[in-house]
Coordinates of C-alpha atoms in Angstrom, one line a residue:
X1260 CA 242.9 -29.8 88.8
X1261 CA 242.0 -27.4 91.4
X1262 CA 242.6 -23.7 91.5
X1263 CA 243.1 -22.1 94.5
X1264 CA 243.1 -18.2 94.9
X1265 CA 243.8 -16.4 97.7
X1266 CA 244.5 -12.5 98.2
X1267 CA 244.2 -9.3 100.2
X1268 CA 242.3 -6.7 98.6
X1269 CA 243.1 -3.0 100.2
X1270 CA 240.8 0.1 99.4
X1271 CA 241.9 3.0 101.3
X1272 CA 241.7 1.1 105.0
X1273 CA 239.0 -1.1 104.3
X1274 CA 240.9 -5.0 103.7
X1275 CA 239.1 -7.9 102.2
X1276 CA 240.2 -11.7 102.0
X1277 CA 239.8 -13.7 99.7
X1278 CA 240.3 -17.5 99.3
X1279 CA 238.5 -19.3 97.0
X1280 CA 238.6 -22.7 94.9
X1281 CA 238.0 -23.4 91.5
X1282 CA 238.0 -26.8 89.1
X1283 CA 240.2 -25.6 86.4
X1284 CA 242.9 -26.7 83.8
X1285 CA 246.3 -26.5 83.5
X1286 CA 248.4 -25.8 80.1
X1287 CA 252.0 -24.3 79.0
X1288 CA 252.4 -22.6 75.6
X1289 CA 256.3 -21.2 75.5
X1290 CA 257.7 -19.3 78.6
X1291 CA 253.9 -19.0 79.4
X1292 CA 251.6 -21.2 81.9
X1293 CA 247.9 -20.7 81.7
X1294 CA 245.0 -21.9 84.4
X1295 CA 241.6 -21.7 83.1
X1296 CA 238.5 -22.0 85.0
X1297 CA 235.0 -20.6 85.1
X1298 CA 233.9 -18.2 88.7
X1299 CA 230.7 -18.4 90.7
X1300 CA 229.8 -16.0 87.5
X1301 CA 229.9 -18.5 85.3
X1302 CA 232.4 -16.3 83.9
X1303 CA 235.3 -18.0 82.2
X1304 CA 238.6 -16.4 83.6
X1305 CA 242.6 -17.0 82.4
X1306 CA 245.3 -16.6 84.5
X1307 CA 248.3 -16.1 82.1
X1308 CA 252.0 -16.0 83.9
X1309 CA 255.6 -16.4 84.0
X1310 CA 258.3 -15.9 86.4
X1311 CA 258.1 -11.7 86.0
X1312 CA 254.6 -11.2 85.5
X1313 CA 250.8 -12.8 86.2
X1314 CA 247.8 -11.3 84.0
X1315 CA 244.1 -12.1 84.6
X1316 CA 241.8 -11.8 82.4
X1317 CA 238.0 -12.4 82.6
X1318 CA 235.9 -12.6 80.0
X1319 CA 232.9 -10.8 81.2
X1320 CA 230.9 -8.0 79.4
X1321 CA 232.9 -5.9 79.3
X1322 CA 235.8 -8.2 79.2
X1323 CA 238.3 -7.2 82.4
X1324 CA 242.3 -7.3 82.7
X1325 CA 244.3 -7.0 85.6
X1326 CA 247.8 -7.4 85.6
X1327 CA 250.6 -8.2 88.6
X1328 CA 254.4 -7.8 88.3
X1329 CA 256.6 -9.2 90.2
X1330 CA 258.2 -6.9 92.8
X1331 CA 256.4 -4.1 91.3
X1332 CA 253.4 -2.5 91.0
X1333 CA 250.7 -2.2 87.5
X1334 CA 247.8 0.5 86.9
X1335 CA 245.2 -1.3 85.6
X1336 CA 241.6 0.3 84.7
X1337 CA 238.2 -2.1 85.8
X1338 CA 234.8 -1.0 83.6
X1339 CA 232.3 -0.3 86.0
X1340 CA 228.6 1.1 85.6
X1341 CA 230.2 3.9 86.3
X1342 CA 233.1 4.7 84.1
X1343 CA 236.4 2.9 83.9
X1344 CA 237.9 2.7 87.6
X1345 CA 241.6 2.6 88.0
X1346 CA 243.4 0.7 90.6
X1347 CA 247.2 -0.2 91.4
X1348 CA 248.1 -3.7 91.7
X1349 CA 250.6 -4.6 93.9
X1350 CA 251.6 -8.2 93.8
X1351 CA 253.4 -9.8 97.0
X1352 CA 253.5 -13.5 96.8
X1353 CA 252.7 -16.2 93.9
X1354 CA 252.9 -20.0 93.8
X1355 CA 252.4 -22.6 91.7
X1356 CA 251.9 -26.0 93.9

C-alpha cells in the first residue's frame, strides 16, 4: 500500500511542508491500526493510531516518539546531538483513505 504523509511544521515563524510517499503496510491489532514503512533513512518508522490519538515512532539511534492527540496538544522530547529537544505537537487533521 502506499503511505502518504503530509504536514506543516511551525518553529517560531519559520513553516515547512511536508508531503511525502512511502510503500508501506497496513495492519489492525484491537482498537489499534498500525502503518509501517521504512523513510529515505532507511529507518523503519510505525505509525500507531485510533480515533483519539496517533503516535509515531521511529526506530533510529536513538529511537524517537512523537505523539498527536486529537483536538489537543502533546509535549514530546526529540534526542538531538545536542541534548533532548522538546516540542509541542499540535495535531489538526488525520485521515485514513
Amino acid at each position: 500500500m502506499k503511505i502518504r504523509i503530509k504536514n506543516q511544521i511551525q518553529f517560531d515563524e519559520q513553516v515547512e511542508q511536508i508531503d511525502q510517499t512511502y510503500d508501506g503496510e497496513w495492519q489492525k491489532k484491537g482498537a489499534y491500526h498500525y502503518l509501517r514503512f521504512e523513510n529515505e533513512e532507511n529507518e523503519n518508522v510505525v505509525l500507531k493510531f485510533q480515533d483519539e490519538e496517533l503516535v509515531m515512532t521511529r526506530f533510529s539511534t536513538p529511537k524517537s516518539l512523537m505523539r498527536f492527540i486529537k483536538g489537543g496538544e502533546a509535549l514530546i522530547g526529540i534526542p538531538t546531538p545536542v541534548g533532548i529537544q522538546q516540542f509541542i505537537t499540535k495535531q489538526v487533521i488525520t485521515r485514513l483513505i
